[in-house]
Short mmCIF file of C-alpha atoms and ligand atoms in Angstrom, two decimals:
data_model
loop_
_atom_site.label_atom_id
_atom_site.label_comp_id
_atom_site.label_asym_id
_atom_site.label_seq_id
_atom_site.Cartn_x
_atom_site.Cartn_y
_atom_site.Cartn_z
CA MET A 22 17.53 -16.30 4.33
CA TYR A 23 14.26 -14.82 5.52
CA HIS A 24 12.32 -17.72 4.00
CA ALA A 25 13.74 -20.05 6.61
CA THR A 26 12.09 -17.98 9.33
CA PHE A 27 8.54 -18.51 8.03
CA SER A 28 6.48 -20.92 10.12
CA ASP A 29 4.63 -23.78 8.40
CA GLU A 30 1.43 -21.78 8.83
CA GLN A 31 2.91 -18.68 7.16
CA GLN A 32 4.29 -20.76 4.31
CA ALA A 33 0.87 -22.32 3.77
CA VAL A 34 -0.75 -18.86 3.59
CA ILE A 35 1.86 -17.59 1.11
CA LYS A 36 1.44 -20.67 -1.10
CA MET A 37 -2.32 -20.37 -0.97
CA VAL A 38 -2.17 -16.69 -2.02
CA ARG A 39 0.22 -17.46 -4.88
CA GLU A 40 -2.10 -20.18 -6.20
CA LEU A 41 -5.20 -18.07 -5.73
CA MET A 42 -3.68 -15.16 -7.64
CA LEU A 43 -2.52 -17.40 -10.49
CA GLU A 44 -5.66 -19.49 -10.78
CA GLN A 45 -8.42 -16.98 -10.12
CA VAL A 46 -7.02 -13.48 -10.64
CA SER A 47 -4.25 -13.37 -13.27
CA ALA A 48 -6.61 -13.90 -16.21
CA ARG A 49 -8.69 -10.90 -15.13
CA THR A 50 -6.04 -8.26 -14.39
CA VAL A 51 -6.41 -6.47 -17.75
CA GLU A 52 -10.17 -6.37 -17.21
CA VAL A 53 -9.66 -4.85 -13.73
CA GLU A 54 -7.36 -2.20 -15.22
CA GLU A 55 -9.64 -1.39 -18.15
CA ARG A 56 -12.79 -1.11 -16.04
CA GLY A 57 -10.98 1.26 -13.69
CA GLU A 58 -13.31 0.43 -10.81
CA PHE A 59 -12.93 -1.26 -7.47
CA PRO A 60 -13.18 -5.01 -8.23
CA HIS A 61 -15.84 -6.08 -5.75
CA TRP A 62 -15.65 -9.68 -6.99
CA LEU A 63 -12.03 -9.79 -5.86
CA ALA A 64 -12.80 -8.36 -2.43
CA GLU A 65 -15.41 -11.15 -2.12
CA LEU A 66 -12.77 -13.69 -3.10
CA PHE A 67 -10.32 -12.32 -0.50
CA LYS A 68 -13.12 -12.50 2.09
CA ARG A 69 -13.76 -16.16 1.29
CA TYR A 70 -10.08 -16.93 1.85
CA ASP A 71 -9.91 -14.84 5.07
CA LEU A 72 -7.19 -12.65 3.58
CA PHE A 73 -8.33 -9.40 5.20
CA GLY A 74 -7.29 -11.08 8.45
CA VAL A 75 -3.73 -10.11 7.55
CA ALA A 76 -4.55 -6.50 8.55
CA VAL A 77 -5.61 -7.31 12.11
CA PRO A 78 -4.09 -9.09 15.17
CA GLU A 79 -5.24 -12.62 16.04
CA GLU A 80 -7.12 -11.56 19.18
CA TYR A 81 -9.51 -9.54 16.99
CA GLY A 82 -10.02 -12.26 14.42
CA GLY A 83 -6.96 -11.65 12.28
CA ILE A 84 -4.26 -14.07 11.15
CA ASP A 85 -1.21 -13.32 13.30
CA GLY A 86 -0.83 -9.53 13.29
CA LEU A 87 2.76 -9.79 12.05
CA VAL A 88 4.10 -7.35 9.47
CA VAL A 89 6.22 -10.13 8.00
CA THR A 90 3.07 -12.11 7.13
CA GLU A 91 1.37 -9.00 5.76
CA VAL A 92 4.28 -8.19 3.46
CA ALA A 93 4.62 -11.77 2.24
CA VAL A 94 0.94 -11.86 1.26
CA LEU A 95 1.06 -8.42 -0.39
CA GLU A 96 4.18 -9.35 -2.36
CA GLN A 97 2.40 -12.36 -3.85
CA MET A 98 -0.68 -10.33 -4.71
CA ALA A 99 1.27 -7.50 -6.37
CA ARG A 100 3.35 -10.03 -8.30
CA VAL A 101 0.17 -10.67 -10.30
CA SER A 102 -1.48 -7.24 -10.09
CA GLY A 103 -0.58 -4.01 -8.31
CA ALA A 104 -4.19 -2.81 -8.30
CA CYS A 105 -5.45 -6.10 -6.86
CA SER A 106 -2.87 -5.92 -4.07
CA MET A 107 -4.24 -2.47 -3.16
CA ILE A 108 -7.49 -4.07 -1.97
CA LEU A 109 -5.60 -5.58 0.93
CA GLY A 110 -2.94 -2.83 1.11
CA VAL A 111 -5.53 -0.10 1.72
CA GLN A 112 -7.37 -2.30 4.22
CA CYS A 113 -4.08 -2.54 6.14
CA LEU A 114 -3.65 1.25 5.89
CA GLY A 115 -7.16 1.90 7.20
CA SER A 116 -6.86 -0.72 9.98
CA ALA A 117 -3.36 0.07 11.25
CA PRO A 118 -4.26 3.31 13.10
CA ILE A 119 -7.03 1.46 14.97
CA VAL A 120 -4.69 -1.45 15.76
CA LEU A 121 -2.02 0.97 17.00
CA PHE A 122 -4.11 3.68 18.71
CA GLY A 123 -7.67 2.40 19.17
CA ASP A 124 -9.10 2.07 22.68
CA ASP A 125 -10.77 -1.22 23.66
CA ALA A 126 -14.22 -0.09 22.48
CA GLN A 127 -12.92 1.11 19.09
CA LYS A 128 -10.94 -2.08 18.58
CA GLU A 129 -13.86 -4.30 19.48
CA ARG A 130 -16.19 -2.31 17.28
CA TRP A 131 -14.07 -2.19 14.13
CA LEU A 132 -11.26 -4.73 14.03
CA PRO A 133 -13.22 -7.99 13.88
CA ARG A 134 -15.19 -6.67 10.90
CA LEU A 135 -12.12 -5.22 9.21
CA ALA A 136 -10.56 -8.68 9.63
CA THR A 137 -13.40 -10.35 7.73
CA GLY A 138 -13.76 -7.62 5.11
CA GLU A 139 -17.34 -6.96 6.19
CA VAL A 140 -16.13 -3.41 6.82
CA MET A 141 -13.62 -1.63 4.56
CA GLY A 142 -11.26 1.08 5.80
CA ALA A 143 -9.42 4.09 4.36
CA PHE A 144 -6.89 6.68 5.53
CA ALA A 145 -7.46 10.36 4.77
CA LEU A 146 -4.40 12.52 5.39
CA THR A 147 -3.57 14.27 2.11
CA GLU A 148 -5.11 17.57 1.04
CA ALA A 149 -4.72 19.63 -2.12
CA ASN A 150 -2.18 21.94 -0.45
CA ALA A 151 -0.95 19.48 2.15
CA GLY A 152 0.78 16.52 0.51
CA SER A 153 4.35 16.10 1.71
CA ASP A 154 3.72 19.00 4.09
CA VAL A 155 0.90 17.41 6.11
CA ARG A 156 1.01 20.14 8.76
CA ALA A 157 -0.40 22.53 6.14
CA MET A 158 -3.78 20.77 6.21
CA THR A 159 -6.83 22.99 6.54
CA SER A 160 -9.45 20.42 7.60
CA ARG A 161 -10.76 21.53 10.98
CA ALA A 162 -12.64 19.97 13.87
CA VAL A 163 -14.33 22.05 16.53
CA PRO A 164 -16.01 20.77 19.70
CA GLY A 165 -19.77 20.16 19.29
CA ASP A 166 -22.49 18.70 21.47
CA GLY A 167 -20.88 15.51 22.86
CA GLY A 168 -18.33 15.30 20.08
CA TRP A 169 -16.74 17.16 17.21
CA VAL A 170 -17.88 18.90 14.03
CA LEU A 171 -15.58 18.35 11.03
CA ASN A 172 -15.18 20.44 7.91
CA GLY A 173 -12.65 19.95 5.16
CA ARG A 174 -11.62 18.34 1.93
CA LYS A 175 -9.12 15.58 1.18
CA VAL A 176 -7.59 14.48 -2.11
CA PHE A 177 -6.05 11.25 -3.42
CA ILE A 178 -7.70 9.05 -0.80
CA SER A 179 -7.58 5.41 -1.83
CA HIS A 180 -10.91 3.57 -1.69
CA ALA A 181 -12.83 6.39 0.03
CA ASN A 182 -15.73 5.55 -2.30
CA ILE A 183 -16.10 1.99 -1.00
CA ALA A 184 -14.90 2.46 2.60
CA ASP A 185 -17.22 2.17 5.58
CA VAL A 186 -14.87 3.90 7.98
CA VAL A 187 -12.20 6.52 7.23
CA VAL A 188 -9.44 7.65 9.56
CA TYR A 189 -9.71 11.41 8.98
CA PHE A 190 -7.06 13.89 10.11
CA ALA A 191 -8.05 17.45 11.01
CA LYS A 192 -6.67 20.41 12.92
CA THR A 193 -7.97 21.03 16.45
CA LYS A 194 -7.32 23.98 18.72
CA ALA A 195 -4.48 23.54 21.19
CA ALA A 196 -3.30 25.60 24.16
CA LYS A 197 -0.87 27.26 21.74
CA GLY A 198 -2.02 27.31 18.10
CA GLU A 199 -3.32 24.14 16.50
CA GLU A 200 -2.54 20.43 16.51
CA ILE A 201 -3.71 17.54 14.37
CA THR A 202 -6.23 14.99 15.67
CA ALA A 203 -7.33 11.69 14.09
CA PHE A 204 -11.03 10.85 13.90
CA LEU A 205 -12.93 7.73 12.90
CA VAL A 206 -15.52 8.94 10.41
CA GLU A 207 -18.29 6.61 9.31
CA THR A 208 -18.95 7.19 5.65
CA ASP A 209 -22.72 6.81 5.88
CA CYS A 210 -22.95 9.89 8.13
CA GLU A 211 -24.60 13.09 6.95
CA GLY A 212 -22.14 15.51 5.31
CA PHE A 213 -19.64 12.92 4.04
CA GLU A 214 -19.29 12.90 0.27
CA VAL A 215 -16.88 11.52 -2.32
CA ASP A 216 -16.97 14.08 -5.11
CA LYS A 217 -14.27 12.93 -7.52
CA ILE A 218 -12.60 9.72 -8.63
CA GLU A 219 -9.29 10.27 -10.41
CA HIS A 220 -8.17 8.84 -13.76
CA LYS A 221 -4.69 7.48 -13.23
CA MET A 222 -1.56 6.20 -14.96
CA GLY A 223 -1.73 2.84 -13.20
CA LEU A 224 -3.39 0.99 -10.29
CA ARG A 225 -6.65 1.86 -12.02
CA GLY A 226 -8.62 -0.85 -10.25
CA SER A 227 -7.83 0.97 -6.99
CA PRO A 228 -10.02 4.10 -6.87
CA THR A 229 -8.30 7.32 -5.75
CA CYS A 230 -10.86 9.84 -4.49
CA SER A 231 -11.46 13.39 -3.38
CA LEU A 232 -13.79 13.68 -0.44
CA VAL A 233 -15.58 16.43 1.40
CA VAL A 234 -16.74 16.55 5.00
CA GLU A 235 -19.25 19.31 5.62
CA ASN A 236 -20.42 19.79 9.20
CA VAL A 237 -19.91 16.11 9.87
CA PHE A 238 -20.65 15.26 13.50
CA VAL A 239 -18.29 12.76 15.09
CA PRO A 240 -18.99 11.46 18.62
CA ALA A 241 -16.24 12.05 21.21
CA GLY A 242 -15.65 8.27 21.29
CA ASN A 243 -14.45 8.42 17.68
CA VAL A 244 -11.27 10.34 18.45
CA LEU A 245 -8.41 7.97 17.68
CA GLY A 246 -5.60 8.28 20.20
CA SER A 247 -5.87 11.52 22.16
CA VAL A 248 -6.80 14.99 20.96
CA GLY A 249 -3.69 16.55 19.40
CA GLN A 250 -1.95 13.19 18.84
CA GLY A 251 -2.92 12.97 15.17
CA LEU A 252 0.51 13.53 13.66
CA GLY A 253 1.85 10.69 15.80
CA VAL A 254 -1.07 8.49 14.70
CA ALA A 255 -0.26 9.22 11.06
CA LEU A 256 3.49 8.70 11.37
CA GLU A 257 3.28 5.51 13.45
CA THR A 258 0.79 4.13 10.92
CA LEU A 259 3.09 4.98 8.03
CA TYR A 260 6.12 3.39 9.73
CA LYS A 261 4.16 0.15 9.52
CA THR A 262 2.42 0.52 6.18
CA ARG A 263 5.48 1.76 4.29
CA ILE A 264 6.93 -1.71 4.70
CA ALA A 265 3.71 -3.11 3.22
CA SER A 266 3.87 -0.60 0.38
CA ALA A 267 7.50 -1.62 -0.25
CA ALA A 268 6.37 -5.23 -0.49
CA GLN A 269 3.79 -4.28 -3.11
CA ALA A 270 6.51 -2.50 -5.11
CA LEU A 271 8.64 -5.63 -4.78
CA GLY A 272 5.78 -7.78 -6.06
CA VAL A 273 5.37 -5.45 -9.04
CA ALA A 274 9.10 -5.77 -9.84
CA GLN A 275 8.99 -9.55 -9.44
CA GLY A 276 5.90 -9.76 -11.66
CA ALA A 277 7.74 -7.94 -14.46
CA LEU A 278 10.77 -10.16 -13.94
CA ASP A 279 8.59 -13.30 -14.22
CA ILE A 280 7.22 -12.10 -17.56
CA VAL A 281 10.54 -11.01 -19.06
CA ALA A 282 12.33 -14.21 -17.98
CA THR A 283 9.85 -16.31 -19.96
CA TYR A 284 9.92 -13.90 -22.89
CA VAL A 285 13.67 -13.78 -23.45
CA LYS A 286 13.87 -17.58 -23.49
CA GLU A 287 11.25 -17.76 -26.24
CA ARG A 288 12.06 -14.71 -28.37
CA GLU A 289 14.70 -15.38 -31.04
CA GLN A 290 16.66 -12.65 -32.80
CA PHE A 291 19.93 -13.02 -34.74
CA GLY A 292 19.41 -16.80 -34.74
CA ARG A 293 19.29 -17.41 -31.00
CA PRO A 294 17.05 -16.70 -28.00
CA LEU A 295 17.51 -13.25 -26.48
CA ALA A 296 18.35 -15.07 -23.23
CA ARG A 297 21.67 -16.16 -24.75
CA ASN A 298 22.73 -12.64 -25.63
CA PRO A 299 25.31 -11.47 -23.05
CA VAL A 300 23.97 -7.91 -23.01
CA VAL A 301 20.50 -9.22 -22.18
CA GLN A 302 21.99 -11.52 -19.54
CA ALA A 303 23.87 -8.63 -17.96
CA LYS A 304 20.73 -6.51 -17.73
CA LEU A 305 18.77 -9.44 -16.29
CA GLY A 306 21.52 -10.17 -13.79
CA ARG A 307 21.30 -6.62 -12.48
CA MET A 308 17.49 -6.74 -12.31
CA ILE A 309 17.49 -10.05 -10.42
CA THR A 310 20.04 -8.69 -7.95
CA GLN A 311 18.07 -5.49 -7.35
CA VAL A 312 14.87 -7.46 -6.70
CA GLU A 313 16.60 -9.80 -4.27
CA ALA A 314 18.27 -6.88 -2.46
CA ALA A 315 14.89 -5.15 -2.11
CA ARG A 316 13.38 -8.37 -0.77
CA THR A 317 16.12 -8.78 1.81
CA LEU A 318 15.74 -5.19 3.01
CA ILE A 319 11.95 -5.43 3.21
CA TYR A 320 11.90 -8.66 5.20
CA THR A 321 14.62 -7.29 7.47
CA ALA A 322 12.51 -4.16 8.05
CA ALA A 323 9.42 -6.31 8.71
CA ALA A 324 11.23 -8.62 11.13
CA ARG A 325 12.74 -5.65 12.98
CA TYR A 326 9.30 -4.04 13.21
CA ASP A 327 7.77 -7.24 14.60
CA ASP A 328 10.69 -7.57 17.07
CA ASP A 329 10.21 -3.95 18.14
CA GLN A 330 13.83 -3.05 17.45
CA GLY A 331 13.19 0.68 17.78
CA ASP A 332 14.33 1.66 14.29
CA LYS A 333 11.09 1.38 12.36
CA ALA A 334 11.15 4.95 11.01
CA ARG A 335 14.46 4.44 9.26
CA PHE A 336 13.97 0.83 8.17
CA SER A 337 10.48 1.41 6.80
CA SER A 338 11.79 4.41 4.85
CA MET A 339 14.78 2.47 3.50
CA ALA A 340 12.57 -0.44 2.44
CA LYS A 341 10.05 1.87 0.74
CA LEU A 342 12.73 3.97 -0.97
CA PHE A 343 14.77 1.08 -2.27
CA ALA A 344 11.87 -1.18 -3.28
CA SER A 345 10.02 1.55 -5.16
CA ASP A 346 13.13 2.68 -7.03
CA THR A 347 13.86 -0.97 -7.81
CA ALA A 348 10.32 -1.48 -9.10
CA MET A 349 10.62 1.52 -11.42
CA THR A 350 14.01 0.46 -12.79
CA VAL A 351 13.21 -3.23 -13.14
CA THR A 352 9.81 -2.75 -14.77
CA THR A 353 11.26 -0.20 -17.22
CA ASP A 354 14.09 -2.59 -18.09
CA ALA A 355 11.59 -5.44 -18.51
CA VAL A 356 9.62 -3.42 -21.06
CA GLN A 357 12.90 -2.53 -22.82
CA LEU A 358 14.01 -6.17 -23.03
CA MET A 359 10.69 -7.10 -24.60
CA GLY A 360 10.98 -4.41 -27.27
CA GLY A 361 7.70 -3.47 -28.97
CA TYR A 362 5.95 -6.39 -27.31
CA GLY A 363 6.82 -4.93 -23.92
CA TYR A 364 4.87 -1.84 -24.86
CA MET A 365 1.72 -3.82 -25.67
CA VAL A 366 -0.99 -4.43 -23.08
CA GLU A 367 -1.32 -8.06 -24.19
CA TYR A 368 2.10 -8.98 -22.79
CA GLY A 369 1.57 -7.62 -19.28
CA ALA A 370 4.90 -5.85 -18.68
CA GLU A 371 3.71 -2.30 -19.40
CA GLN A 372 1.07 -2.66 -16.68
CA PHE A 373 3.75 -3.31 -14.07
CA MET A 374 5.77 -0.32 -15.34
CA ARG A 375 2.77 2.01 -15.00
CA ASP A 376 1.95 0.61 -11.56
CA ALA A 377 5.53 0.97 -10.32
CA LYS A 378 5.67 4.77 -10.54
CA VAL A 379 3.29 5.60 -7.74
CA PHE A 380 5.30 3.65 -5.16
CA GLN A 381 7.97 6.36 -5.46
CA ILE A 382 5.32 8.99 -4.69
CA PHE A 383 2.78 7.82 -2.12
CA GLU A 384 3.43 6.95 1.52
CA GLY A 385 5.89 9.86 1.36
CA ALA A 386 7.73 10.97 -1.80
CA ASN A 387 11.13 9.26 -2.03
CA GLU A 388 13.04 12.52 -1.68
CA LEU A 389 11.63 12.92 1.84
CA HIS A 390 12.70 9.37 2.70
CA GLU A 391 16.25 10.00 1.52
CA THR A 392 16.69 12.99 3.79
CA GLY A 393 14.74 11.38 6.65
CA ILE A 394 16.96 8.27 6.57
CA ALA A 395 20.06 10.48 6.73
CA ARG A 396 18.67 12.52 9.63
CA GLU A 397 17.76 9.39 11.64
CA PHE A 398 21.20 7.93 10.99
CA LEU A 399 23.02 11.12 11.97
CA ARG A 400 20.98 11.25 15.18
CA GLY A 401 22.85 8.16 16.27
CA GLY A 402 21.37 5.17 14.44
CA THR A 403 23.54 2.24 13.49
C1 FAD B 980 -2.59 6.63 -6.33
C2 FAD B 980 -2.45 7.41 -5.06
C3 FAD B 980 -3.05 6.95 -3.91
C4 FAD B 980 -2.95 7.68 -2.72
N1 FAD B 980 -3.61 7.24 -1.59
C5 FAD B 980 -3.61 8.02 -0.48
C6 FAD B 980 -4.39 7.65 0.68
O1 FAD B 980 -5.05 6.60 0.71
N2 FAD B 980 -4.40 8.49 1.73
C7 FAD B 980 -3.71 9.67 1.75
O2 FAD B 980 -3.78 10.39 2.74
N3 FAD B 980 -2.96 10.04 0.67
C8 FAD B 980 -2.89 9.26 -0.43
N4 FAD B 980 -2.16 9.64 -1.53
C9 FAD B 980 -1.43 10.91 -1.49
C10 FAD B 980 0.08 10.75 -1.42
O3 FAD B 980 0.47 10.30 -0.16
C11 FAD B 980 0.70 12.10 -1.82
O4 FAD B 980 0.49 12.23 -3.22
C12 FAD B 980 2.17 12.20 -1.50
O5 FAD B 980 2.35 12.29 -0.10
C13 FAD B 980 2.84 13.40 -2.16
O6 FAD B 980 2.11 14.56 -1.94
P1 FAD B 980 1.74 15.50 -3.19
O7 FAD B 980 1.16 14.64 -4.24
O8 FAD B 980 0.94 16.63 -2.71
O9 FAD B 980 3.14 16.02 -3.71
P2 FAD B 980 3.97 17.29 -3.19
O10 FAD B 980 4.05 17.29 -1.72
O11 FAD B 980 3.44 18.51 -3.86
O12 FAD B 980 5.40 16.97 -3.77
C14 FAD B 980 5.65 16.93 -5.18
C15 FAD B 980 7.07 16.50 -5.40
O13 FAD B 980 7.95 17.49 -4.90
C16 FAD B 980 9.09 16.92 -4.31
N5 FAD B 980 9.15 17.32 -2.90
C17 FAD B 980 8.13 17.70 -2.08
N6 FAD B 980 8.59 18.02 -0.85
C18 FAD B 980 9.91 17.83 -0.89
C19 FAD B 980 10.95 17.98 0.09
N7 FAD B 980 10.71 18.39 1.33
N8 FAD B 980 12.21 17.67 -0.29
C20 FAD B 980 12.49 17.25 -1.56
N9 FAD B 980 11.56 17.11 -2.51
C21 FAD B 980 10.29 17.39 -2.19
C22 FAD B 980 8.94 15.42 -4.52
O14 FAD B 980 9.58 15.06 -5.73
C23 FAD B 980 7.45 15.21 -4.65
O15 FAD B 980 7.11 14.04 -5.39
C24 FAD B 980 -2.22 8.89 -2.70
C25 FAD B 980 -1.58 9.34 -3.86
C26 FAD B 980 -1.70 8.62 -5.04
C27 FAD B 980 -1.01 9.15 -6.27
#
């Protein structure tokens, strides 16, 4: 079992996060959802417990830089609240491109502060007409005096309204046609504006924003990776963060399972607890198995990523696909098993069901993962 491979230090972190979420966060998850704003108090709490360090390697002030630690922490956070887990999840998404592609100066400038949470990151790839088809983006960067001038608009960017630095993808001119380049854009620069915050089905404590860059000047030193390497920066980032996203979906499924397991033992109908009804047991048995299968696949994907096994594209896709579908099925079944009470905010299950949906959509819609997994396999994977 993957648990056996956790070091004492990792186990201590996981236990600490579980306790922190239960003792200081669980009572406030409905409030976070109803306010629909970034919960700054929670980011402060995560700072105090050094949890942003999960996003960054040890040499830059992080915990251990391992994906397996990152996913274990995110699972425990999402088990209590999907939105609350996004605080760390998006920090990982904003930090990963710098970890993977930053030069020494960029790493020294940003990573230590991303590790403490003093600086918050975001990742701006999606545009109104360039979602699954990222190559269709129309954001453009042209050479300026000692750097680049960016113009464009992004949609659905998590936490752009609270981020200090955004990894922004734009088209640049190439020898033949255009390529994509990644830029580090500081959000306090002139011309950067967040002009819309979406109202959403779930994850409401995690703001999803539209942003505009209008003649934003970016110094040459803020190109991440090399000019034209942007698609590689995006994909390599997503190979890592899809495993993290899968772990959040897993946490959401486990959170619903926790609630329903307690409920069916207490709720009596037809003279006995629902838990003793064989139909209820059969449904629960399937849910428990799906959750455990998702967990095994996720921790396998994380361990293979950390061991550099060379199959991260396929394993991250499989983990994300299976965990998000599991989260949707298990949370829906949890609401069903709780009847009318499952539908009520007070009981907590409906929140997990609303949160689950987006994991099938973001970090690549699941349909693209299905075909991508098949293509990788047919190319000669095992
Ligand atoms: C809450 C939230 C947070 C997000 N955060 C970020 C962020 O921080 N940064 C960022 O850059 N983006 C972010 N996104 C954007 C997200 O990654 C995109 O929504 C996602 O990639 C899908 O793009 P789209 O919404 O344009 O859907 P489309 O590309 O229009 O696809 C719509 C649907 O069509 C189907 N489909 C599309 N293409 C294919 C295909 N080739 N084969 C089969 N079926 C297909 C799928 O069912 C898909 O769901 C976020 C989105 C949400 C909802």
